[in-house]
PDB file of C-alpha atoms in Angstrom:
ATOM      1  CA  MET A   1      89.145 127.984  77.601  1.00  0.00           C
ATOM      2  CA  ILE A   2      85.400 127.283  77.843  1.00  0.00           C
ATOM      3  CA  TYR A   3      84.723 130.852  79.058  1.00  0.00           C
ATOM      4  CA  GLY A   4      86.638 132.299  76.156  1.00  0.00           C
ATOM      5  CA  LEU A   5      84.569 130.208  73.761  1.00  0.00           C
ATOM      6  CA  ILE A   6      81.358 131.287  75.432  1.00  0.00           C
ATOM      7  CA  LEU A   7      82.442 134.885  75.240  1.00  0.00           C
ATOM      8  CA  ALA A   8      83.337 134.567  71.543  1.00  0.00           C
ATOM      9  CA  VAL A   9      79.852 133.119  70.854  1.00  0.00           C
ATOM     10  CA  ILE A  10      78.159 135.945  72.758  1.00  0.00           C
ATOM     11  CA  ILE A  11      80.244 138.568  70.956  1.00  0.00           C
ATOM     12  CA  GLY A  12      79.553 136.885  67.564  1.00  0.00           C
ATOM     13  CA  VAL A  13      75.780 136.774  68.159  1.00  0.00           C
ATOM     14  CA  PHE A  14      75.773 140.385  69.350  1.00  0.00           C
ATOM     15  CA  ILE A  15      77.604 141.545  66.220  1.00  0.00           C
ATOM     16  CA  PHE A  16      75.170 139.692  63.992  1.00  0.00           C
ATOM     17  CA  LEU A  17      72.152 141.216  65.775  1.00  0.00           C
ATOM     18  CA  LYS A  18      73.511 144.699  65.448  1.00  0.00           C
ATOM     19  CA  ARG A  19      73.953 144.511  61.648  1.00  0.00           C
ATOM     20  CA  LYS A  20      71.011 145.420  59.383  1.00  0.00           C
ATOM     21  CA  PRO A  21      70.572 142.794  56.756  1.00  0.00           C
ATOM     22  CA  LYS A  22      70.935 143.640  53.010  1.00  0.00           C
ATOM     23  CA  LYS A  23      68.267 142.674  50.524  1.00  0.00           C
ATOM     24  CA  VAL A  24      69.923 140.099  48.376  1.00  0.00           C
ATOM     25  CA  LYS A  25      69.024 137.043  46.339  1.00  0.00           C
ATOM     26  CA  LEU A  26      70.736 134.548  48.664  1.00  0.00           C
ATOM     27  CA  ASN A  27      69.290 133.082  51.935  1.00  0.00           C
ATOM     28  CA  TYR A  28      71.156 134.609  54.813  1.00  0.00           C
ATOM     29  CA  VAL A  29      70.873 133.107  58.252  1.00  0.00           C
ATOM     30  CA  LEU A  30      72.445 133.758  61.608  1.00  0.00           C
ATOM     31  CA  MET A  31      75.160 131.453  63.077  1.00  0.00           C
ATOM     32  CA  ILE A  32      72.594 130.198  65.558  1.00  0.00           C
ATOM     33  CA  ASN A  33      70.811 128.382  62.748  1.00  0.00           C
ATOM     34  CA  LYS A  34      69.837 124.788  63.606  1.00  0.00           C
ATOM     35  CA  ASP A  35      70.958 123.586  60.232  1.00  0.00           C
ATOM     36  CA  LEU A  36      74.653 124.099  61.103  1.00  0.00           C
ATOM     37  CA  THR A  37      76.614 121.747  63.212  1.00  0.00           C
ATOM     38  CA  ALA A  38      78.306 122.859  66.411  1.00  0.00           C
ATOM     39  CA  ASP A  39      81.707 122.855  64.689  1.00  0.00           C
ATOM     40  CA  GLU A  40      80.399 124.954  61.814  1.00  0.00           C
ATOM     41  CA  LYS A  41      78.852 127.478  64.181  1.00  0.00           C
ATOM     42  CA  SER A  42      82.065 127.642  66.186  1.00  0.00           C
ATOM     43  CA  PHE A  43      84.199 128.158  63.024  1.00  0.00           C
ATOM     44  CA  GLY A  44      81.724 130.926  61.977  1.00  0.00           C
ATOM     45  CA  VAL A  45      82.020 132.725  65.333  1.00  0.00           C
ATOM     46  CA  ILE A  46      85.845 132.396  65.228  1.00  0.00           C
ATOM     47  CA  LEU A  47      85.961 133.747  61.688  1.00  0.00           C
ATOM     48  CA  ASN A  48      83.717 136.758  62.523  1.00  0.00           C
ATOM     49  CA  THR A  49      85.465 137.490  65.761  1.00  0.00           C
ATOM     50  CA  TYR A  50      88.801 137.581  63.917  1.00  0.00           C
ATOM     51  CA  ARG A  51      87.393 139.736  61.056  1.00  0.00           C
ATOM     52  CA  ALA A  52      85.848 142.134  63.560  1.00  0.00           C
ATOM     53  CA  SER A  53      89.221 142.421  65.378  1.00  0.00           C
ATOM     54  CA  LEU A  54      90.669 143.736  62.089  1.00  0.00           C
ATOM     55  CA  GLY A  55      87.817 146.222  61.637  1.00  0.00           C
ATOM     56  CA  LYS A  56      86.407 144.155  58.807  1.00  0.00           C
ATOM     57  CA  SER A  57      82.738 143.384  58.278  1.00  0.00           C
ATOM     58  CA  VAL A  58      81.281 140.285  59.820  1.00  0.00           C
ATOM     59  CA  LEU A  59      79.948 137.781  57.343  1.00  0.00           C
ATOM     60  CA  LYS A  60      76.498 136.201  57.262  1.00  0.00           C
ATOM     61  CA  CYS A  61      76.261 132.455  56.808  1.00  0.00           C
ATOM     62  CA  ASP A  62      74.348 131.440  53.774  1.00  0.00           C
ATOM     63  CA  LEU A  63      72.640 128.044  53.749  1.00  0.00           C
ATOM     64  CA  GLU A  64      72.649 127.784  49.917  1.00  0.00           C
ATOM     65  CA  VAL A  65      76.405 128.482  49.829  1.00  0.00           C
ATOM     66  CA  SER A  66      76.843 125.980  52.601  1.00  0.00           C
ATOM     67  CA  ARG A  67      74.974 123.361  50.568  1.00  0.00           C
ATOM     68  CA  VAL A  68      77.272 124.024  47.604  1.00  0.00           C
ATOM     69  CA  ILE A  69      80.504 123.533  49.726  1.00  0.00           C
ATOM     70  CA  ALA A  70      78.975 120.555  51.477  1.00  0.00           C
ATOM     71  CA  GLU A  71      78.800 118.706  48.179  1.00  0.00           C
ATOM     72  CA  HIS A  72      82.455 119.422  47.635  1.00  0.00           C
ATOM     73  CA  VAL A  73      83.428 118.347  51.164  1.00  0.00           C
ATOM     74  CA  ASP A  74      81.723 114.959  50.262  1.00  0.00           C
ATOM     75  CA  TRP A  75      83.902 114.706  47.299  1.00  0.00           C
ATOM     76  CA  MET A  76      86.983 115.632  49.454  1.00  0.00           C
ATOM     77  CA  ILE A  77      86.229 112.729  51.757  1.00  0.00           C
ATOM     78  CA  VAL A  78      86.238 110.303  48.834  1.00  0.00           C
ATOM     79  CA  GLY A  79      88.877 111.864  46.715  1.00  0.00           C
ATOM     80  CA  GLY A  80      91.113 113.988  48.859  1.00  0.00           C
ATOM     81  CA  VAL A  81      91.774 117.718  49.179  1.00  0.00           C
ATOM     82  CA  SER A  82      93.075 119.488  46.090  1.00  0.00           C
ATOM     83  CA  HIS A  83      92.936 122.945  44.628  1.00  0.00           C
ATOM     84  CA  ILE A  84      95.055 121.984  41.631  1.00  0.00           C
ATOM     85  CA  GLY A  85      93.032 121.437  38.473  1.00  0.00           C
ATOM     86  CA  ASP A  86      89.867 121.491  40.555  1.00  0.00           C
ATOM     87  CA  LYS A  87      87.303 121.982  37.770  1.00  0.00           C
ATOM     88  CA  SER A  88      84.588 121.709  40.363  1.00  0.00           C
ATOM     89  CA  TYR A  89      85.753 125.007  41.937  1.00  0.00           C
ATOM     90  CA  ALA A  90      85.084 126.775  38.630  1.00  0.00           C
ATOM     91  CA  ASP A  91      81.673 125.178  38.621  1.00  0.00           C
ATOM     92  CA  ARG A  92      80.916 126.243  42.167  1.00  0.00           C
ATOM     93  CA  ARG A  93      82.118 129.799  41.342  1.00  0.00           C
ATOM     94  CA  GLU A  94      80.012 129.921  38.193  1.00  0.00           C
ATOM     95  CA  TYR A  95      76.940 128.625  39.967  1.00  0.00           C
ATOM     96  CA  LEU A  96      77.355 131.230  42.809  1.00  0.00           C
ATOM     97  CA  VAL A  97      77.968 134.052  40.208  1.00  0.00           C
ATOM     98  CA  SER A  98      74.711 132.982  38.519  1.00  0.00           C
ATOM     99  CA  LYS A  99      72.934 133.468  41.797  1.00  0.00           C
ATOM    100  CA  GLY A 100      74.300 136.988  42.307  1.00  0.00           C
ATOM    101  CA  ALA A 101      77.789 136.628  43.780  1.00  0.00           C
ATOM    102  CA  LYS A 102      80.248 139.158  42.373  1.00  0.00           C
ATOM    103  CA  ALA A 103      83.338 137.478  43.862  1.00  0.00           C
ATOM    104  CA  VAL A 104      83.992 134.017  45.208  1.00  0.00           C
ATOM    105  CA  GLY A 105      86.867 132.659  47.387  1.00  0.00           C
ATOM    106  CA  GLU A 106      87.421 129.254  48.916  1.00  0.00           C
ATOM    107  CA  ILE A 107      89.459 127.559  51.613  1.00  0.00           C
ATOM    108  CA  LEU A 108      89.794 123.789  52.132  1.00  0.00           C
ATOM    109  CA  GLY A 109      91.578 121.714  54.726  1.00  0.00           C
ATOM    110  CA  LYS A 110      91.507 118.379  56.632  1.00  0.00           C
ATOM    111  CA  LYS A 111      92.766 116.652  59.692  1.00  0.00           C
ATOM    112  CA  TYR A 112      92.145 119.514  62.199  1.00  0.00           C
ATOM    113  CA  ARG A 113      90.336 118.237  65.219  1.00  0.00           C
ATOM    114  CA  MET A 114      88.898 121.596  66.391  1.00  0.00           C
ATOM    115  CA  PRO A 115      87.640 124.607  64.379  1.00  0.00           C
ATOM    116  CA  GLN A 116      90.024 126.900  66.147  1.00  0.00           C
ATOM    117  CA  THR A 117      93.025 124.714  65.070  1.00  0.00           C
ATOM    118  CA  ALA A 118      91.733 124.707  61.488  1.00  0.00           C
ATOM    119  CA  PHE A 119      91.313 128.486  61.570  1.00  0.00           C
ATOM    120  CA  ASN A 120      94.852 129.040  62.954  1.00  0.00           C
ATOM    121  CA  ALA A 121      96.272 126.826  60.242  1.00  0.00           C
ATOM    122  CA  PHE A 122      94.342 128.813  57.571  1.00  0.00           C
ATOM    123  CA  LEU A 123      95.769 132.004  58.954  1.00  0.00           C
ATOM    124  CA  ASN A 124      99.236 130.651  58.633  1.00  0.00           C
ATOM    125  CA  SER A 125      98.752 130.266  54.866  1.00  0.00           C
ATOM    126  CA  ALA A 126      99.102 133.487  53.019  1.00  0.00           C
ATOM    127  CA  THR A 127      96.558 132.424  50.441  1.00  0.00           C
ATOM    128  CA  HIS A 128      93.985 131.276  52.882  1.00  0.00           C
ATOM    129  CA  ARG A 129      94.557 134.435  55.058  1.00  0.00           C
ATOM    130  CA  ARG A 130      93.921 136.613  51.963  1.00  0.00           C
ATOM    131  CA  VAL A 131      90.563 134.940  51.489  1.00  0.00           C
ATOM    132  CA  ILE A 132      89.589 135.106  55.075  1.00  0.00           C
ATOM    133  CA  GLU A 133      90.456 138.839  55.250  1.00  0.00           C
ATOM    134  CA  GLY A 134      88.945 139.563  51.848  1.00  0.00           C
ATOM    135  CA  SER A 135      86.128 141.888  50.975  1.00  0.00           C
ATOM    136  CA  TYR A 136      83.187 139.464  51.189  1.00  0.00           C
ATOM    137  CA  ASP A 137      79.593 139.678  52.557  1.00  0.00           C
ATOM    138  CA  ALA A 138      78.774 136.034  53.272  1.00  0.00           C
ATOM    139  CA  PHE A 139      80.137 132.562  53.591  1.00  0.00           C
ATOM    140  CA  GLY A 140      78.994 128.959  53.404  1.00  0.00           C
ATOM    141  CA  ILE A 141      80.628 126.242  55.495  1.00  0.00           C
ATOM    142  CA  SER A 142      80.753 122.549  55.753  1.00  0.00           C
ATOM    143  CA  ILE A 143      82.748 120.380  58.241  1.00  0.00           C
ATOM    144  CA  LYS A 144      82.382 116.648  57.992  1.00  0.00           C
ATOM    145  CA  GLU A 145      84.117 113.558  59.325  1.00  0.00           C
ATOM    146  CA  ASP A 146      85.091 110.480  57.442  1.00  0.00           C
ATOM    147  CA  ILE A 147      84.623 106.965  58.884  1.00  0.00           C
ATOM    148  CA  GLN A 148      88.035 107.224  60.575  1.00  0.00           C
ATOM    149  CA  GLY A 149      87.013 110.438  62.287  1.00  0.00           C
ATOM    150  CA  VAL A 150      89.218 112.771  60.105  1.00  0.00           C
ATOM    151  CA  LYS A 151      87.550 116.107  59.741  1.00  0.00           C
ATOM    152  CA  TYR A 152      87.340 117.860  56.419  1.00  0.00           C
ATOM    153  CA  TYR A 153      86.737 121.637  56.223  1.00  0.00           C
ATOM    154  CA  GLY A 154      85.326 123.663  53.301  1.00  0.00           C
ATOM    155  CA  VAL A 155      84.487 127.398  53.395  1.00  0.00           C
ATOM    156  CA  ILE A 156      83.265 129.477  50.439  1.00  0.00           C
ATOM    157  CA  PHE A 157      83.201 133.212  50.726  1.00  0.00           C
ATOM    158  CA  ILE A 158      81.054 135.499  48.406  1.00  0.00           C
ATOM    159  CA  LYS A 159      80.712 139.165  47.678  1.00  0.00           C
ATOM    160  CA  ILE A 160      77.214 140.292  46.793  1.00  0.00           C
TER     161      ILE A 160
END
């Protein structure tokens, strides 16, 4: 299990290093960025390994987009997870479009102990799978725990 994770991390880093970065308005960083938690880095590697296995482009992690979703994850911890009537999603999308995003997608979840478990659950949802497999260039991620140790996941995908 640990060797598989190490291999996935090595493959993910190799894929990132082989890509030539685009000139865009948003601040792209590699998954090895110190501003991401171990769980966030792991989820990013799992995400890009999956996308690469489908022949899709790997996504860069954007710290500004991660900041945007982190604010929402804080709200999720206080108010719960909901996509229904979520005006704040429209606000997040509008903000990211004002910064240059042409398309925005989002996935949310909670209670998954490990990033791989959360990712597998997202793939089992047709709506979440469509976002994960979508035509995006970058993503932002936030994984936080509440005081009971319950993890909350938020991932925003953007097309530049």
